[in-house]
Coordinates of C-alpha atoms in Angstrom, one line a residue:
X26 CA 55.8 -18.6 -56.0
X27 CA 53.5 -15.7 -57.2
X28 CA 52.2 -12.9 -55.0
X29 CA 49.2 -14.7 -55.3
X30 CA 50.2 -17.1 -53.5
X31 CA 51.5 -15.3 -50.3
X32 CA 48.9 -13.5 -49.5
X33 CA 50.4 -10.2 -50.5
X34 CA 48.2 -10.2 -53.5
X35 CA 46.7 -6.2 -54.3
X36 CA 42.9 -7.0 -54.5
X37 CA 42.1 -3.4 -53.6
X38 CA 43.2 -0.3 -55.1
X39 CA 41.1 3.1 -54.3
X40 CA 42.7 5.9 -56.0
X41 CA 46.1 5.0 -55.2
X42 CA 45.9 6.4 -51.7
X43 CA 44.7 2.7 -50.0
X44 CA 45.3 -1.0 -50.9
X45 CA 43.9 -4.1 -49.2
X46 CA 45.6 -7.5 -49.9
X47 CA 44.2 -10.7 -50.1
X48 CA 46.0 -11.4 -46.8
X49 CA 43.9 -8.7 -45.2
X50 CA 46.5 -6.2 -44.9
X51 CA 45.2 -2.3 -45.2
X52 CA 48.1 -0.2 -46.7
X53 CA 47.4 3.3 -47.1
X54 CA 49.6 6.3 -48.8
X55 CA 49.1 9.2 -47.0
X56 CA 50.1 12.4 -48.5
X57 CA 51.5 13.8 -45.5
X58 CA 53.3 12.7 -42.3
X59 CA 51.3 12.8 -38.8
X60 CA 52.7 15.2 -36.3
X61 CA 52.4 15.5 -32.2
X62 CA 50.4 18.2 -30.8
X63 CA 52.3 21.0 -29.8
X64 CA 52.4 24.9 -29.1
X65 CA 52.8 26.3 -32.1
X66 CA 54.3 29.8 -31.7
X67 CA 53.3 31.3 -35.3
X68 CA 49.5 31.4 -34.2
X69 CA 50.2 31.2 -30.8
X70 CA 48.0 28.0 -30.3
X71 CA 48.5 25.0 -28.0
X72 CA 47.2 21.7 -28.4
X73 CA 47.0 18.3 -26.9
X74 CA 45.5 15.2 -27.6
X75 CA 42.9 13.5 -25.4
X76 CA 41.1 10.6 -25.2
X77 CA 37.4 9.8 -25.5
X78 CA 36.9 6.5 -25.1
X79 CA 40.3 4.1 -24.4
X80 CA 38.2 0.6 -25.7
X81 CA 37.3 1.6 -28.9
X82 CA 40.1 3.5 -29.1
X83 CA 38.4 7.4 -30.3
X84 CA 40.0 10.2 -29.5
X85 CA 40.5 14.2 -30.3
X86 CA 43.1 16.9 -30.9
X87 CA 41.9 20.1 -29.1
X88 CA 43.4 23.6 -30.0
X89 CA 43.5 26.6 -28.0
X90 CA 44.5 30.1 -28.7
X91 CA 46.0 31.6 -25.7
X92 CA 45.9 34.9 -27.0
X93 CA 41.9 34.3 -26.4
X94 CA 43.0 34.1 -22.3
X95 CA 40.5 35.7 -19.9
X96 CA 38.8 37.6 -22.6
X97 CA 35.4 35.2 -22.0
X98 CA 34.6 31.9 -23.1
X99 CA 34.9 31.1 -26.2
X100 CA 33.1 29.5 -29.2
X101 CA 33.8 25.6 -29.9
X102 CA 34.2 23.8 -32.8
X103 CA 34.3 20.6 -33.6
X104 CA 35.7 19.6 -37.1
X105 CA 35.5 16.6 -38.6
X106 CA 38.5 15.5 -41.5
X107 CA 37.7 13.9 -44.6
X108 CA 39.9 11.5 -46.5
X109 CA 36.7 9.5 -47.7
X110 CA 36.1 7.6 -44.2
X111 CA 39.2 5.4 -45.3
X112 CA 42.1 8.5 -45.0
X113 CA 44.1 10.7 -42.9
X114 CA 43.9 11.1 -39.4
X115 CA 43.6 14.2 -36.6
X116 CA 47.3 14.4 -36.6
X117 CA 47.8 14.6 -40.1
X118 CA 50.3 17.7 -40.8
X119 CA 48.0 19.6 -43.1
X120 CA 44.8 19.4 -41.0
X121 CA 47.1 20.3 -37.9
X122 CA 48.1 23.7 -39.5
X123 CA 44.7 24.3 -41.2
X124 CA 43.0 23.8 -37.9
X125 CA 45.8 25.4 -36.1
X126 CA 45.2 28.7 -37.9
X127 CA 40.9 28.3 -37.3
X128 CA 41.6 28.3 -33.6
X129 CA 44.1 31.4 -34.1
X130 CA 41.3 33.4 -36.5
X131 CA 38.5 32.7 -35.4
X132 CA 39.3 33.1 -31.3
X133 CA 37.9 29.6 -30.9
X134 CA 38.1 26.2 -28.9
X135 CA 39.0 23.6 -32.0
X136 CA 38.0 19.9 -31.8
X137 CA 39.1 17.7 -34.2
X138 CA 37.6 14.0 -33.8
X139 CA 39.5 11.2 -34.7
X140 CA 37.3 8.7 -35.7
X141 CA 37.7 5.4 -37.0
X142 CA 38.1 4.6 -40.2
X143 CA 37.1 2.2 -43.2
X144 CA 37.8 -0.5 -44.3
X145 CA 38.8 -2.0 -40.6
X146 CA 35.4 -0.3 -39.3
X147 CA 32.8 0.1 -41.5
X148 CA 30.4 2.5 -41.9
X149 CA 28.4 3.0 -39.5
X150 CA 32.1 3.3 -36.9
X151 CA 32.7 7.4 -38.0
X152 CA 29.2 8.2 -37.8
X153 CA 28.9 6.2 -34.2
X154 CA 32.1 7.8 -33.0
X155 CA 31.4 11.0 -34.5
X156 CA 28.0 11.7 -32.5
X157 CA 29.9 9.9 -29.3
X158 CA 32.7 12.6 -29.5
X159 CA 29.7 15.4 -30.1
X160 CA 28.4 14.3 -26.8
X161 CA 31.8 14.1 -25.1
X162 CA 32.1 17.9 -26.1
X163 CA 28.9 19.0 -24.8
X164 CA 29.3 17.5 -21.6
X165 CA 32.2 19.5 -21.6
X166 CA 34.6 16.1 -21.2
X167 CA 37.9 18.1 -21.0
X168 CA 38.9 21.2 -19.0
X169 CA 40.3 23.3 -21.9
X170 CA 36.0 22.7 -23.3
X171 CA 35.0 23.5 -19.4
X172 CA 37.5 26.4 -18.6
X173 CA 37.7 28.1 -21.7
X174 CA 34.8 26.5 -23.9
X175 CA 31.3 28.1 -24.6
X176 CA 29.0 25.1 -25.0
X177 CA 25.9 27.7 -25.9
X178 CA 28.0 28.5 -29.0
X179 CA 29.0 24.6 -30.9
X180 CA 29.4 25.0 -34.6
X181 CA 30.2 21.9 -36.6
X182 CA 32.5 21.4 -39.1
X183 CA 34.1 18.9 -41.6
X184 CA 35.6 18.5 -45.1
X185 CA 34.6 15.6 -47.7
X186 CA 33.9 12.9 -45.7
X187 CA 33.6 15.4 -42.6
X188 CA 31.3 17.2 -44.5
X189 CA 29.4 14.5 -45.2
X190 CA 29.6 13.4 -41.1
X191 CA 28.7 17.0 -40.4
X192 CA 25.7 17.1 -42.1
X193 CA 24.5 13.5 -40.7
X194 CA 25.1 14.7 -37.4
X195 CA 22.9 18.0 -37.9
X196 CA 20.1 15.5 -39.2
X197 CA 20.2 13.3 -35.6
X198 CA 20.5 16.2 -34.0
X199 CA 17.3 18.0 -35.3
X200 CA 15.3 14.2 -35.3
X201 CA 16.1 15.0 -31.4
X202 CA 15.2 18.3 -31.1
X203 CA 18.5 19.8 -30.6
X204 CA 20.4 22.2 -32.3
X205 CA 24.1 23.3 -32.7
X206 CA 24.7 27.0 -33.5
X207 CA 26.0 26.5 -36.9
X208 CA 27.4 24.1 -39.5
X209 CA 29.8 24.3 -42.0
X210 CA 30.5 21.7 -45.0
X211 CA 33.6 22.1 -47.1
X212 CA 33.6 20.0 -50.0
X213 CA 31.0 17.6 -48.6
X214 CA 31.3 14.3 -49.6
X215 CA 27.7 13.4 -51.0
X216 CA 26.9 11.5 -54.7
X217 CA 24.0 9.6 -56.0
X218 CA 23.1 6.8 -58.8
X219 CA 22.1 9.1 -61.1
X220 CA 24.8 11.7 -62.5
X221 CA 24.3 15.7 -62.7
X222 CA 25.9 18.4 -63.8
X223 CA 29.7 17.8 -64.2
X224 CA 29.5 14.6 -63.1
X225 CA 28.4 13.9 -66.7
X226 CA 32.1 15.3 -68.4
X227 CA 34.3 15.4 -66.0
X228 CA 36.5 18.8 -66.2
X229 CA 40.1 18.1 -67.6
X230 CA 42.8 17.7 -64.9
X231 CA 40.1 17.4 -62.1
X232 CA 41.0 15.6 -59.0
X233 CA 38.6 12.8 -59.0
X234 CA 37.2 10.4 -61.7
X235 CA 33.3 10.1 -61.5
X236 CA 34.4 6.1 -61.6
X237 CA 36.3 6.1 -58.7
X238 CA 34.2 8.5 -56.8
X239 CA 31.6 5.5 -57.3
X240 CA 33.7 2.8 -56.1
X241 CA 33.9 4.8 -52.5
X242 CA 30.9 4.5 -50.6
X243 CA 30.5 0.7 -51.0
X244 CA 34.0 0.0 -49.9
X245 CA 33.9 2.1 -46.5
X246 CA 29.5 0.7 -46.0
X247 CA 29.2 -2.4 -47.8
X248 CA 26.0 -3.1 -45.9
X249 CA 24.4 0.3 -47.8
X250 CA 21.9 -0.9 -50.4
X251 CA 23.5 1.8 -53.1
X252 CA 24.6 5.5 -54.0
X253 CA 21.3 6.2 -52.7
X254 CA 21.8 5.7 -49.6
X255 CA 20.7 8.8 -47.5
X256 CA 23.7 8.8 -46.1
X257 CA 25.4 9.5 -49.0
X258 CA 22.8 11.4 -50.6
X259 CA 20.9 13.2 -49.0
X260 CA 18.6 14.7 -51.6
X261 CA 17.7 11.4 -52.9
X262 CA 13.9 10.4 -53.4
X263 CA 12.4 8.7 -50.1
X264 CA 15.6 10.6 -48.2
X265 CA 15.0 11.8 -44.5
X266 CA 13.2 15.9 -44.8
X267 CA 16.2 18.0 -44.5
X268 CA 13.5 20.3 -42.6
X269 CA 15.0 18.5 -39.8
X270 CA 17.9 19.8 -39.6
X271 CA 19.3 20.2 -36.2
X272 CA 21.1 24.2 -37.2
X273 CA 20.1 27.8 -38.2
X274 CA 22.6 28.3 -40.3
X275 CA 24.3 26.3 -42.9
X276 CA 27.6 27.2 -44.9
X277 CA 28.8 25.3 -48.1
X278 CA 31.6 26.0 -50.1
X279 CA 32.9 24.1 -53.1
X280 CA 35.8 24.9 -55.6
X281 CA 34.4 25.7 -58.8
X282 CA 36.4 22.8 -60.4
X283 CA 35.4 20.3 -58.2
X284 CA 33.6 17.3 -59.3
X285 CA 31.3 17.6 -56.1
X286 CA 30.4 20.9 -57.0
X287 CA 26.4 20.5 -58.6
X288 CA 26.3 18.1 -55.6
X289 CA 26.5 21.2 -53.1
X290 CA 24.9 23.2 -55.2
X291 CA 21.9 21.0 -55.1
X292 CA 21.8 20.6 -51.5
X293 CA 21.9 23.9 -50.2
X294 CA 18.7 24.5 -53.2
X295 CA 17.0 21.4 -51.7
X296 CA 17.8 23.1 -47.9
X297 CA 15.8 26.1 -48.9
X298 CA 12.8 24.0 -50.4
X299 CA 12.6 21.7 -47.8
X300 CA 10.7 24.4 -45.0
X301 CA 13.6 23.9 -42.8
X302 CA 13.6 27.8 -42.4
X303 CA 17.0 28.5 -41.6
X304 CA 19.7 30.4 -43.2
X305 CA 22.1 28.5 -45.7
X306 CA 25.2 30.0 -47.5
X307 CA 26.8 28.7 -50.6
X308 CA 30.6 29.6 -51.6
X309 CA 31.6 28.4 -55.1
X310 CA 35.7 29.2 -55.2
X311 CA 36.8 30.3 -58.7
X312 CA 39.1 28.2 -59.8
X313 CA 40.0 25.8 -56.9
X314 CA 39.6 21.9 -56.7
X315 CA 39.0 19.6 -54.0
X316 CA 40.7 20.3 -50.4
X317 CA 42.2 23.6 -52.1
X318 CA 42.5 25.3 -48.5
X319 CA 44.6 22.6 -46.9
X320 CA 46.5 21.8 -50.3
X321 CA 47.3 25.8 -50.7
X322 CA 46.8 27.5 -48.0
X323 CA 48.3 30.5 -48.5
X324 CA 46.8 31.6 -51.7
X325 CA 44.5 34.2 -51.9
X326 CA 41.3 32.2 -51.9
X327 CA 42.0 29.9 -49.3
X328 CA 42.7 33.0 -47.1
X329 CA 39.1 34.3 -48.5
X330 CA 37.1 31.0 -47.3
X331 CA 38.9 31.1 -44.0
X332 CA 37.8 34.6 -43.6
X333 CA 34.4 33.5 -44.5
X334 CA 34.4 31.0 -42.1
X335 CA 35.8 32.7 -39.2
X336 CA 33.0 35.5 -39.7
X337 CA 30.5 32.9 -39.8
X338 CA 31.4 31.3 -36.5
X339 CA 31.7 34.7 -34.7
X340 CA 28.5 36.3 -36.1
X341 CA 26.5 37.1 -33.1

């Protein structure tokens, strides 16, 4: 009897990293294990995990530098993984240490939101969970956020698909009149119908395929009408005025040889157009792909960005 017939069937393969079979079965490949919290004596961070809301099941991994103890509150962010709403998770090894070293750098209260995830829950689940765990924070749901946590001081944060959370989150945020101290996108995850720049030839040896960056978005929101979407793309025609945005300050960065690259470039152009009237930063990174910081962390630009971004979250 073929596979076909049990069920076990691949009808679903996204870039090798996920496969759903015809029984229903979600298998994904993640590129590295999931670890516990822990204090982690090299940065001299704790962290635990903590949970937001026990019925749909959302939750965060909070880091805090002890080193930071009784020298004031301190600033809080709240970062936001990508993996393309359908990968990784807050425990995942490489975000652990990433976000384990922001925490250490950058003297800060770290929340990292574990949202659900595509294809079990759709688009809209991360959004909806994301903005649930943004209130959690700011009601300061947690001790470590109440004791140690300076709620006048939030910045968000998120790579790829947290990016692309991150910025939908500044949007509601602004529609509502109310404003985080700063937001920062790495990589964000944002495409369109219509191809630009490199998205026309893709670069040789590049991560992504401009094909399979297309298949994405209607596998984690198949109820999205197309690449359009504002979700997705934000600069499209008819999308919501980014002169709502919900921050002063705005910082993208993007590795030069990444296929998203014209897509960040052209945001942070259509931020300034738009009369929002606040301060955005772009970062290309010579040389560097998709998630270079957490993929090589200890090269000499991924220790440049983080320096970037821990000076943008303690700028006064």
């Amino acid at each position: 009897m073929g596979s076909a017939d049990t069920g076990d069937e691949i009808i679903f393969d996204l870039l090798s990293m996920i496969h759903v079979h015809r029984s229903g079965r979600v298998e994904r490949f993640e590129p590295t294990p999931f670890v516990p919290p822990s204090f982690h004596p090299a940065t001299g961070v704790d962290s635990k995990d903590v949970s937001i809301n026990s019925c749909s099941g959302l939750s965060a991994r909070l880091y805090l530098p002890l080193s930071a103890a009784g020298s004031g509150k301190l600033p809080v962010v709240v970062f936001f993984h990508g993996g393309g709403f359908f990968l990784h998770r807050a425990a995942s090894s490489q975000y652990h240490d990433y976000l384990n070293s922001l925490a250490a750098c950058a003297g800060a209260v770290v929340v990292s939101v574990d949202y659900r995830l595509a294809p079990e829950y759709p688009l809209p689940a991360a959004y909806d969970d994301s903005w649930e765990a943004l209130q959690w924070v700011s009601a300061a749901g947690d001790p470590w956020l109440m004791n140690s946590g300076d709620l006048d001081r939030v910045f968000l944060a998120g790579d790829s698909a947290g990016g692309n959370i991150v910025h939908n989150l500044g949007m509601r945020l602004g529609r509502g009149g109310r404003m985080v101290n700063g937001i920062v996108m790495m990589n964000p995850f944002f495409w369109g119908k219509e191809r630009i720049g490199a998205e026309r030839k893709v670069p040789e040896g590049a991560i992504f395929r401009t094909e399979d960056v297309d298949r994405v978005w209607p596998f984690v929101c198949p109820g999205s009408p197309d690449l359009d979407d504002q979700r997705i793309n934000p600069t499209a025609a008819g999308a919501a005025g980014l002169a709502a945005m919900g921050s002063p300050r705005i910082l993208v960065s993007v590795g030069s040889l990444d296929l998203l690259l014209d897509r960040g470039i052209d945001y942070c152009e259509k931020m300034k157009e738009s009369g929002w009237g606040g301060e955005v930063e772009f970062m290309e990174v010579e040389g560097e792909d998709h998630g270079f910081f957490l993929l090589f962390p200890g090269n000499e630009r991924a220790a440049a960005f983080m320096e970037t971004m821990v000076n943008f979250v303690c700028k006064i």
